[in-house]
Amino acid sequence: MGVSNKTPEFLQMNPIGKVPVLETPEGPIFESNAIARYGRWFYPRIGYGLYVPPVEEAAIAALKRALGALNTYLASNTYLVGHAVTLADIVMGCNLFLGFKMIMTKNFTSEFPHVERICSTCSICQEACTGQGFCKPKEPVKPKIEAKKEQPKKDAPKKVEENLEEEEAPKPKAKNPLDLLPPSKMILDDWKRLYSNTKTNFREIAIKGFWDMYDPEGYSLWFCDYKYNDENTVSFVTLNKVGGFLQRMDLCRKYAFGKMLIIGSNPPYKVRGLWLFRGTEIPQFVLEECYDMELYEWKKADISDEAQKELVNAMIEDQEPFEGEALLDAKCFK
């Protein structure tokens, strides 16, 4: 700073002379914010970088931590500084604008309502970028301007009646396909309640109760194994990774129960899961909406195989040692 960035060679690459600077095949980019955006979530999605799911996952987790801190602050503050819009709000809005418009969907941003509020003039993304064409930003909401009221005429009541007839009835909300499945003898909430309330004799009460309730025609069991266990070298990062996955699975809470085990006393840690889903396949809307799904290998449990059935029991119970190893943690989705 002040020496190397003043040389002719540096100024030829970066005439502004700013640092830090990142040299890329497409040319140099300047300043930390731009460099961070280049290497993280957005640019790989639109084809300007290598798309690596674990890298994107880390980027999204970091972004959620930052937005969470911002959301907490804004919960008791209307603006970033003082009681009116300042340059701080403008800079923050500019930094978040592209994300809100192009890649952060409503499902993602709804966790941060106070950030949404202060960025309400930005368009919210309808569909995250996939690199397969352009993104689909949501059209900005135009403010409604009420027409100037005129003096009522003699035939006004008739016109009001005509207008009411012309208005379309609100369209019914589309039902989730899982709600249209035939009724099942297994009531998911009953199982979740039994699981939560059983504190002793877990095998005799909860596990037995699970198999008494289980309906293979209305529900299915799935094992999942994380594809990149060799990268799970830091315990708290691995735990946060699993926690973020469960948080993003919230969209299917009505239709699922899950157990996620973080296995090992030393890194790299293994992540394995057991999921109970409504229906005989993994719900399509979960596969489409939760990007974490593709980070795992999924295998349907064959409960006619006693070994697999026992594995289901062990995972529900958080059995330790699990397959000969200690558990770092066990998380439940219910």
mmCIF file of C-alpha atoms in Angstrom:
data_model
loop_
_atom_site.group_PDB
_atom_site.id
_atom_site.type_symbol
_atom_site.label_atom_id
_atom_site.label_comp_id
_atom_site.label_asym_id
_atom_site.label_seq_id
_atom_site.Cartn_x
_atom_site.Cartn_y
_atom_site.Cartn_z
ATOM 1 C CA MET A 1 0.000 0.000 0.000
ATOM 2 C CA GLY A 2 1.499 3.313 -1.117
ATOM 3 C CA VAL A 3 4.541 1.593 -2.665
ATOM 4 C CA SER A 4 3.825 -1.367 -4.946
ATOM 5 C CA ASN A 5 0.413 -0.035 -5.972
ATOM 6 C CA LYS A 6 2.062 3.097 -7.376
ATOM 7 C CA THR A 7 4.338 1.309 -9.837
ATOM 8 C CA PRO A 8 3.688 1.653 -13.594
ATOM 9 C CA GLU A 9 3.023 -2.103 -13.822
ATOM 10 C CA PHE A 10 0.347 -1.958 -11.115
ATOM 11 C CA LEU A 11 -1.275 1.173 -12.539
ATOM 12 C CA GLN A 12 -1.411 -0.405 -15.993
ATOM 13 C CA MET A 13 -3.416 -3.269 -14.505
ATOM 14 C CA ASN A 14 -5.410 -1.070 -12.130
ATOM 15 C CA PRO A 15 -5.393 2.633 -13.117
ATOM 16 C CA ILE A 16 -7.272 3.608 -9.945
ATOM 17 C CA GLY A 17 -4.430 2.233 -7.841
ATOM 18 C CA LYS A 18 -6.793 0.693 -5.262
ATOM 19 C CA VAL A 19 -5.913 -2.319 -3.106
ATOM 20 C CA PRO A 20 -6.692 -5.104 -2.637
ATOM 21 C CA VAL A 21 -6.981 -6.172 -6.266
ATOM 22 C CA LEU A 22 -7.703 -9.626 -7.651
ATOM 23 C CA GLU A 23 -6.347 -10.644 -11.045
ATOM 24 C CA THR A 24 -8.764 -12.929 -12.907
ATOM 25 C CA PRO A 25 -8.822 -14.345 -16.450
ATOM 26 C CA GLU A 26 -11.590 -11.839 -17.215
ATOM 27 C CA GLY A 27 -9.571 -8.917 -15.861
ATOM 28 C CA PRO A 28 -8.797 -7.346 -12.471
ATOM 29 C CA ILE A 29 -11.444 -6.423 -9.912
ATOM 30 C CA PHE A 30 -10.890 -4.081 -6.994
ATOM 31 C CA GLU A 31 -11.786 -3.812 -3.308
ATOM 32 C CA SER A 32 -12.779 -6.489 -0.817
ATOM 33 C CA ASN A 33 -16.543 -6.433 -1.436
ATOM 34 C CA ALA A 34 -16.162 -7.033 -5.157
ATOM 35 C CA ILE A 35 -13.604 -9.798 -4.633
ATOM 36 C CA ALA A 36 -15.834 -11.548 -2.076
ATOM 37 C CA ARG A 37 -18.818 -11.430 -4.421
ATOM 38 C CA TYR A 38 -16.743 -12.747 -7.311
ATOM 39 C CA GLY A 39 -15.587 -15.867 -5.504
ATOM 40 C CA ARG A 40 -18.744 -16.791 -3.605
ATOM 41 C CA TRP A 41 -22.385 -17.365 -4.452
ATOM 42 C CA PHE A 42 -23.577 -15.223 -7.323
ATOM 43 C CA TYR A 43 -20.873 -15.383 -9.987
ATOM 44 C CA PRO A 44 -20.495 -19.195 -10.099
ATOM 45 C CA ARG A 45 -24.300 -19.440 -10.440
ATOM 46 C CA ILE A 46 -24.311 -17.315 -13.584
ATOM 47 C CA GLY A 47 -21.330 -19.059 -15.141
ATOM 48 C CA TYR A 48 -18.524 -16.638 -14.233
ATOM 49 C CA GLY A 49 -16.774 -19.086 -11.962
ATOM 50 C CA LEU A 50 -16.544 -22.769 -11.080
ATOM 51 C CA TYR A 51 -19.706 -23.978 -9.312
ATOM 52 C CA VAL A 52 -18.656 -26.116 -6.334
ATOM 53 C CA PRO A 53 -21.554 -26.958 -3.951
ATOM 54 C CA PRO A 54 -19.476 -27.009 -0.718
ATOM 55 C CA VAL A 55 -17.962 -23.614 -1.561
ATOM 56 C CA GLU A 56 -21.414 -22.204 -2.231
ATOM 57 C CA GLU A 57 -22.690 -23.743 0.993
ATOM 58 C CA ALA A 58 -19.927 -22.013 2.972
ATOM 59 C CA ALA A 59 -20.703 -18.729 1.223
ATOM 60 C CA ILE A 60 -24.407 -18.966 2.034
ATOM 61 C CA ALA A 61 -23.694 -19.880 5.657
ATOM 62 C CA ALA A 62 -21.403 -16.845 5.995
ATOM 63 C CA LEU A 63 -24.021 -14.613 4.384
ATOM 64 C CA LYS A 64 -26.731 -15.903 6.743
ATOM 65 C CA ARG A 65 -24.526 -15.128 9.761
ATOM 66 C CA ALA A 66 -23.960 -11.595 8.490
ATOM 67 C CA LEU A 67 -27.634 -11.013 7.676
ATOM 68 C CA GLY A 68 -28.598 -12.467 11.055
ATOM 69 C CA ALA A 69 -26.396 -9.949 12.871
ATOM 70 C CA LEU A 70 -27.795 -7.128 10.728
ATOM 71 C CA ASN A 71 -31.360 -8.308 11.326
ATOM 72 C CA THR A 72 -30.800 -8.318 15.115
ATOM 73 C CA TYR A 73 -29.513 -4.750 15.027
ATOM 74 C CA LEU A 74 -32.346 -3.512 12.814
ATOM 75 C CA ALA A 75 -34.938 -5.111 15.085
ATOM 76 C CA SER A 76 -34.543 -2.114 17.409
ATOM 77 C CA ASN A 77 -33.239 0.477 14.927
ATOM 78 C CA THR A 78 -35.147 1.944 12.008
ATOM 79 C CA TYR A 79 -31.949 2.919 10.179
ATOM 80 C CA LEU A 80 -28.300 1.954 10.466
ATOM 81 C CA VAL A 81 -27.347 5.352 11.904
ATOM 82 C CA GLY A 82 -29.623 7.873 13.601
ATOM 83 C CA HIS A 83 -33.251 8.437 12.684
ATOM 84 C CA ALA A 84 -33.063 9.095 8.961
ATOM 85 C CA VAL A 85 -31.535 7.626 5.817
ATOM 86 C CA THR A 86 -27.778 8.136 5.701
ATOM 87 C CA LEU A 87 -24.956 7.098 3.416
ATOM 88 C CA ALA A 88 -24.631 3.903 5.489
ATOM 89 C CA ASP A 89 -28.137 2.788 4.438
ATOM 90 C CA ILE A 90 -27.441 3.665 0.800
ATOM 91 C CA VAL A 91 -24.184 1.678 0.727
ATOM 92 C CA MET A 92 -25.849 -1.302 2.422
ATOM 93 C CA GLY A 93 -28.737 -1.178 -0.049
ATOM 94 C CA CYS A 94 -26.331 -1.122 -2.993
ATOM 95 C CA ASN A 95 -24.402 -4.087 -1.591
ATOM 96 C CA LEU A 96 -27.568 -6.148 -1.083
ATOM 97 C CA PHE A 97 -29.462 -5.053 -4.193
ATOM 98 C CA LEU A 98 -28.021 -7.613 -6.605
ATOM 99 C CA GLY A 99 -28.532 -10.451 -4.138
ATOM 100 C CA PHE A 100 -32.153 -9.504 -3.434
ATOM 101 C CA LYS A 101 -32.896 -9.071 -7.120
ATOM 102 C CA MET A 102 -31.104 -12.053 -8.614
ATOM 103 C CA ILE A 103 -30.434 -14.881 -6.175
ATOM 104 C CA MET A 104 -31.848 -14.543 -2.646
ATOM 105 C CA THR A 105 -35.343 -16.001 -2.869
ATOM 106 C CA LYS A 106 -38.230 -15.092 -0.575
ATOM 107 C CA ASN A 107 -37.773 -18.385 1.300
ATOM 108 C CA PHE A 108 -34.191 -17.311 2.053
ATOM 109 C CA THR A 109 -34.821 -13.669 2.988
ATOM 110 C CA SER A 110 -37.943 -14.313 5.104
ATOM 111 C CA GLU A 111 -35.612 -15.285 7.966
ATOM 112 C CA PHE A 112 -34.445 -11.665 8.062
ATOM 113 C CA PRO A 113 -37.634 -9.551 8.118
ATOM 114 C CA HIS A 114 -35.904 -6.371 9.348
ATOM 115 C CA VAL A 115 -33.339 -6.555 6.551
ATOM 116 C CA GLU A 116 -36.218 -7.061 4.111
ATOM 117 C CA ARG A 117 -37.895 -3.993 5.536
ATOM 118 C CA ILE A 118 -34.948 -1.683 5.033
ATOM 119 C CA CYS A 119 -34.335 -3.104 1.560
ATOM 120 C CA SER A 120 -38.026 -3.103 0.628
ATOM 121 C CA THR A 121 -37.379 -0.923 -2.402
ATOM 122 C CA CYS A 122 -35.275 -3.709 -3.926
ATOM 123 C CA SER A 123 -36.810 -6.398 -6.134
ATOM 124 C CA ILE A 124 -36.950 -9.820 -4.480
ATOM 125 C CA CYS A 125 -35.709 -12.809 -6.443
ATOM 126 C CA GLN A 126 -38.337 -15.341 -7.555
ATOM 127 C CA GLU A 127 -35.960 -18.040 -8.733
ATOM 128 C CA ALA A 128 -32.266 -18.389 -7.879
ATOM 129 C CA CYS A 129 -29.752 -18.314 -10.736
ATOM 130 C CA THR A 130 -28.616 -21.702 -11.984
ATOM 131 C CA GLY A 131 -26.269 -20.745 -14.789
ATOM 132 C CA GLN A 132 -28.827 -22.047 -17.318
ATOM 133 C CA GLY A 133 -29.886 -18.691 -18.699
ATOM 134 C CA PHE A 134 -30.856 -15.419 -17.126
ATOM 135 C CA CYS A 135 -32.256 -15.003 -13.637
ATOM 136 C CA LYS A 136 -35.902 -14.174 -13.122
ATOM 137 C CA PRO A 137 -36.134 -11.073 -10.932
ATOM 138 C CA LYS A 138 -39.460 -10.160 -9.498
ATOM 139 C CA GLU A 139 -41.115 -7.077 -10.929
ATOM 140 C CA PRO A 140 -40.908 -4.179 -8.470
ATOM 141 C CA VAL A 141 -44.146 -3.513 -6.651
ATOM 142 C CA LYS A 142 -45.627 -0.262 -7.923
ATOM 143 C CA PRO A 143 -47.278 1.963 -5.328
ATOM 144 C CA LYS A 144 -51.025 2.213 -5.692
ATOM 145 C CA ILE A 145 -52.196 5.743 -6.449
ATOM 146 C CA GLU A 146 -55.778 6.331 -5.573
ATOM 147 C CA ALA A 147 -57.790 8.139 -8.190
ATOM 148 C CA LYS A 148 -59.240 11.477 -7.262
ATOM 149 C CA LYS A 149 -62.717 10.956 -5.875
ATOM 150 C CA GLU A 150 -65.506 12.476 -7.902
ATOM 151 C CA GLN A 151 -68.844 13.623 -6.683
ATOM 152 C CA PRO A 152 -71.243 10.673 -6.685
ATOM 153 C CA LYS A 153 -73.757 10.659 -9.497
ATOM 154 C CA LYS A 154 -77.284 9.381 -9.445
ATOM 155 C CA ASP A 155 -76.328 6.083 -11.049
ATOM 156 C CA ALA A 156 -73.334 5.524 -8.758
ATOM 157 C CA PRO A 157 -74.915 2.617 -6.811
ATOM 158 C CA LYS A 158 -75.543 0.791 -10.076
ATOM 159 C CA LYS A 159 -71.902 1.244 -11.193
ATOM 160 C CA VAL A 160 -70.582 -0.010 -7.877
ATOM 161 C CA GLU A 161 -72.746 -3.116 -8.253
ATOM 162 C CA GLU A 162 -71.469 -3.658 -11.808
ATOM 163 C CA ASN A 163 -67.840 -3.309 -10.712
ATOM 164 C CA LEU A 164 -68.323 -5.846 -7.949
ATOM 165 C CA GLU A 165 -69.695 -8.342 -10.456
ATOM 166 C CA GLU A 166 -66.697 -7.781 -12.743
ATOM 167 C CA GLU A 167 -64.141 -8.469 -10.003
ATOM 168 C CA GLU A 168 -62.693 -11.959 -10.153
ATOM 169 C CA ALA A 169 -63.028 -14.191 -7.136
ATOM 170 C CA PRO A 170 -59.677 -14.861 -5.422
ATOM 171 C CA LYS A 171 -57.984 -17.953 -6.771
ATOM 172 C CA PRO A 172 -57.741 -20.801 -4.264
ATOM 173 C CA LYS A 173 -54.246 -21.522 -3.013
ATOM 174 C CA ALA A 174 -52.711 -24.517 -4.771
ATOM 175 C CA LYS A 175 -52.527 -27.566 -2.544
ATOM 176 C CA ASN A 176 -49.307 -29.409 -1.893
ATOM 177 C CA PRO A 177 -49.417 -32.745 -3.788
ATOM 178 C CA LEU A 178 -48.646 -34.516 -0.524
ATOM 179 C CA ASP A 179 -51.933 -33.249 0.917
ATOM 180 C CA LEU A 180 -53.742 -35.068 -1.885
ATOM 181 C CA LEU A 181 -52.289 -38.491 -1.046
ATOM 182 C CA PRO A 182 -54.637 -41.123 0.413
ATOM 183 C CA PRO A 183 -54.930 -40.932 4.213
ATOM 184 C CA SER A 184 -52.254 -42.799 6.129
ATOM 185 C CA LYS A 185 -52.620 -44.741 9.352
ATOM 186 C CA MET A 186 -49.423 -43.021 10.536
ATOM 187 C CA ILE A 187 -50.079 -39.618 12.092
ATOM 188 C CA LEU A 188 -46.735 -37.825 11.942
ATOM 189 C CA ASP A 189 -47.490 -35.488 14.841
ATOM 190 C CA ASP A 190 -48.287 -38.492 17.051
ATOM 191 C CA TRP A 191 -44.863 -39.958 16.320
ATOM 192 C CA LYS A 192 -43.100 -36.635 16.927
ATOM 193 C CA ARG A 193 -44.924 -36.296 20.238
ATOM 194 C CA LEU A 194 -43.972 -39.829 21.285
ATOM 195 C CA TYR A 195 -40.332 -39.204 20.328
ATOM 196 C CA SER A 196 -40.183 -35.938 22.291
ATOM 197 C CA ASN A 197 -41.891 -37.260 25.403
ATOM 198 C CA THR A 198 -40.011 -40.553 25.795
ATOM 199 C CA LYS A 199 -37.179 -40.037 28.279
ATOM 200 C CA THR A 200 -36.553 -43.603 29.501
ATOM 201 C CA ASN A 201 -36.804 -47.098 28.011
ATOM 202 C CA PHE A 202 -36.476 -45.492 24.579
ATOM 203 C CA ARG A 203 -36.195 -48.769 22.686
ATOM 204 C CA GLU A 204 -39.186 -50.338 24.398
ATOM 205 C CA ILE A 205 -41.438 -47.292 24.083
ATOM 206 C CA ALA A 206 -40.399 -44.938 21.273
ATOM 207 C CA ILE A 207 -38.790 -47.382 18.839
ATOM 208 C CA LYS A 208 -41.544 -49.969 19.289
ATOM 209 C CA GLY A 209 -44.134 -47.210 18.931
ATOM 210 C CA PHE A 210 -42.502 -46.038 15.706
ATOM 211 C CA TRP A 211 -42.788 -49.421 14.029
ATOM 212 C CA ASP A 212 -46.340 -49.851 15.314
ATOM 213 C CA MET A 213 -47.241 -46.548 13.636
ATOM 214 C CA TYR A 214 -45.111 -46.838 10.495
ATOM 215 C CA ASP A 215 -47.038 -47.046 7.229
ATOM 216 C CA PRO A 216 -44.806 -48.066 4.272
ATOM 217 C CA GLU A 217 -47.559 -47.152 1.823
ATOM 218 C CA GLY A 218 -47.937 -43.634 3.155
ATOM 219 C CA TYR A 219 -44.364 -42.889 4.241
ATOM 220 C CA SER A 220 -40.814 -43.813 3.242
ATOM 221 C CA LEU A 221 -37.478 -43.942 5.076
ATOM 222 C CA TRP A 222 -34.250 -42.633 3.533
ATOM 223 C CA PHE A 223 -30.575 -42.707 4.532
ATOM 224 C CA CYS A 224 -28.349 -39.830 3.464
ATOM 225 C CA ASP A 225 -24.552 -39.577 3.518
ATOM 226 C CA TYR A 226 -22.671 -36.315 3.035
ATOM 227 C CA LYS A 227 -20.562 -36.453 -0.136
ATOM 228 C CA TYR A 228 -17.674 -34.304 1.099
ATOM 229 C CA ASN A 229 -16.828 -35.705 4.534
ATOM 230 C CA ASP A 230 -13.102 -35.177 3.941
ATOM 231 C CA GLU A 231 -13.760 -31.434 4.200
ATOM 232 C CA ASN A 232 -15.340 -31.727 7.668
ATOM 233 C CA THR A 233 -12.124 -30.872 9.503
ATOM 234 C CA VAL A 234 -13.475 -28.268 11.952
ATOM 235 C CA SER A 235 -16.123 -29.364 14.437
ATOM 236 C CA PHE A 236 -18.120 -26.133 14.748
ATOM 237 C CA VAL A 237 -18.130 -25.591 10.976
ATOM 238 C CA THR A 238 -19.474 -29.110 10.490
ATOM 239 C CA LEU A 239 -22.141 -28.563 13.149
ATOM 240 C CA ASN A 240 -23.156 -25.256 11.549
ATOM 241 C CA LYS A 241 -23.340 -26.965 8.170
ATOM 242 C CA VAL A 242 -25.800 -29.545 9.484
ATOM 243 C CA GLY A 243 -27.740 -26.901 11.396
ATOM 244 C CA GLY A 244 -28.102 -24.822 8.238
ATOM 245 C CA PHE A 245 -29.380 -27.853 6.351
ATOM 246 C CA LEU A 246 -32.059 -28.504 8.958
ATOM 247 C CA GLN A 247 -33.015 -24.841 8.924
ATOM 248 C CA ARG A 248 -33.509 -24.890 5.169
ATOM 249 C CA MET A 249 -35.570 -28.085 5.433
ATOM 250 C CA ASP A 250 -38.167 -26.151 7.422
ATOM 251 C CA LEU A 251 -40.332 -25.965 4.283
ATOM 252 C CA CYS A 252 -41.187 -29.668 4.722
ATOM 253 C CA ARG A 253 -41.657 -29.775 8.507
ATOM 254 C CA LYS A 254 -45.310 -30.785 8.066
ATOM 255 C CA TYR A 255 -44.284 -33.800 5.988
ATOM 256 C CA ALA A 256 -40.998 -35.049 7.469
ATOM 257 C CA PHE A 257 -38.996 -36.205 10.465
ATOM 258 C CA GLY A 258 -35.214 -36.409 10.400
ATOM 259 C CA LYS A 259 -32.143 -37.375 12.413
ATOM 260 C CA MET A 260 -28.665 -36.113 11.518
ATOM 261 C CA LEU A 261 -25.599 -37.676 13.181
ATOM 262 C CA ILE A 262 -22.159 -36.069 13.219
ATOM 263 C CA ILE A 263 -19.847 -39.011 13.742
ATOM 264 C CA GLY A 264 -16.286 -39.193 15.045
ATOM 265 C CA SER A 265 -14.163 -37.993 17.937
ATOM 266 C CA ASN A 266 -11.528 -36.581 15.594
ATOM 267 C CA PRO A 267 -11.734 -34.935 12.159
ATOM 268 C CA PRO A 268 -12.678 -35.457 9.447
ATOM 269 C CA TYR A 269 -16.196 -35.963 10.780
ATOM 270 C CA LYS A 270 -18.791 -38.059 8.977
ATOM 271 C CA VAL A 271 -22.336 -36.783 8.532
ATOM 272 C CA ARG A 272 -25.135 -39.315 8.136
ATOM 273 C CA GLY A 273 -28.863 -38.839 8.241
ATOM 274 C CA LEU A 274 -32.168 -40.700 8.450
ATOM 275 C CA TRP A 275 -35.313 -39.087 7.044
ATOM 276 C CA LEU A 276 -38.975 -40.049 7.151
ATOM 277 C CA PHE A 277 -40.932 -38.436 4.298
ATOM 278 C CA ARG A 278 -44.630 -38.432 3.481
ATOM 279 C CA GLY A 279 -45.102 -40.488 0.320
ATOM 280 C CA THR A 280 -43.060 -43.292 -1.162
ATOM 281 C CA GLU A 281 -40.442 -40.970 -2.713
ATOM 282 C CA ILE A 282 -38.560 -37.876 -1.573
ATOM 283 C CA PRO A 283 -40.998 -34.985 -2.176
ATOM 284 C CA GLN A 284 -40.192 -33.170 -5.404
ATOM 285 C CA PHE A 285 -40.620 -29.702 -3.915
ATOM 286 C CA VAL A 286 -37.944 -30.513 -1.316
ATOM 287 C CA LEU A 287 -35.501 -31.620 -4.019
ATOM 288 C CA GLU A 288 -36.165 -28.413 -5.940
ATOM 289 C CA GLU A 289 -36.178 -25.913 -3.081
ATOM 290 C CA CYS A 290 -33.466 -27.172 -0.700
ATOM 291 C CA TYR A 291 -30.104 -27.046 -2.461
ATOM 292 C CA ASP A 292 -28.463 -29.042 0.363
ATOM 293 C CA MET A 293 -30.179 -32.186 -0.911
ATOM 294 C CA GLU A 294 -27.657 -32.580 -3.715
ATOM 295 C CA LEU A 295 -24.775 -32.504 -1.223
ATOM 296 C CA TYR A 296 -25.869 -35.921 0.053
ATOM 297 C CA GLU A 297 -26.120 -39.406 -1.387
ATOM 298 C CA TRP A 298 -29.689 -40.663 -0.817
ATOM 299 C CA LYS A 299 -30.692 -44.300 -0.446
ATOM 300 C CA LYS A 300 -34.143 -45.637 0.335
ATOM 301 C CA ALA A 301 -34.212 -47.877 3.406
ATOM 302 C CA ASP A 302 -35.258 -51.483 2.859
ATOM 303 C CA ILE A 303 -37.025 -52.368 6.101
ATOM 304 C CA SER A 304 -37.313 -56.008 5.044
ATOM 305 C CA ASP A 305 -33.532 -56.111 5.598
ATOM 306 C CA GLU A 306 -33.000 -56.592 9.353
ATOM 307 C CA ALA A 307 -29.597 -54.869 9.215
ATOM 308 C CA GLN A 308 -31.103 -51.743 7.659
ATOM 309 C CA LYS A 309 -34.024 -51.818 10.082
ATOM 310 C CA GLU A 310 -31.584 -51.962 12.992
ATOM 311 C CA LEU A 311 -29.674 -49.022 11.467
ATOM 312 C CA VAL A 312 -32.937 -47.050 11.493
ATOM 313 C CA ASN A 313 -33.368 -47.915 15.185
ATOM 314 C CA ALA A 314 -29.815 -46.878 16.037
ATOM 315 C CA MET A 315 -30.137 -43.527 14.267
ATOM 316 C CA ILE A 316 -33.486 -42.684 15.863
ATOM 317 C CA GLU A 317 -32.019 -43.581 19.264
ATOM 318 C CA ASP A 318 -28.689 -41.720 18.746
ATOM 319 C CA GLN A 319 -26.986 -44.977 19.655
ATOM 320 C CA GLU A 320 -23.386 -44.565 20.795
ATOM 321 C CA PRO A 321 -20.953 -45.817 19.796
ATOM 322 C CA PHE A 322 -22.461 -45.625 16.328
ATOM 323 C CA GLU A 323 -20.866 -48.118 13.949
ATOM 324 C CA GLY A 324 -17.915 -48.265 16.326
ATOM 325 C CA GLU A 325 -17.389 -44.500 16.596
ATOM 326 C CA ALA A 326 -18.315 -41.782 19.054
ATOM 327 C CA LEU A 327 -20.937 -39.172 18.201
ATOM 328 C CA LEU A 328 -19.826 -35.552 18.065
ATOM 329 C CA ASP A 329 -23.492 -34.545 18.046
ATOM 330 C CA ALA A 330 -26.954 -35.672 16.968
ATOM 331 C CA LYS A 331 -29.610 -33.287 15.671
ATOM 332 C CA CYS A 332 -33.314 -33.909 15.258
ATOM 333 C CA PHE A 333 -35.740 -32.361 12.770
ATOM 334 C CA LYS A 334 -39.318 -32.609 14.011
#
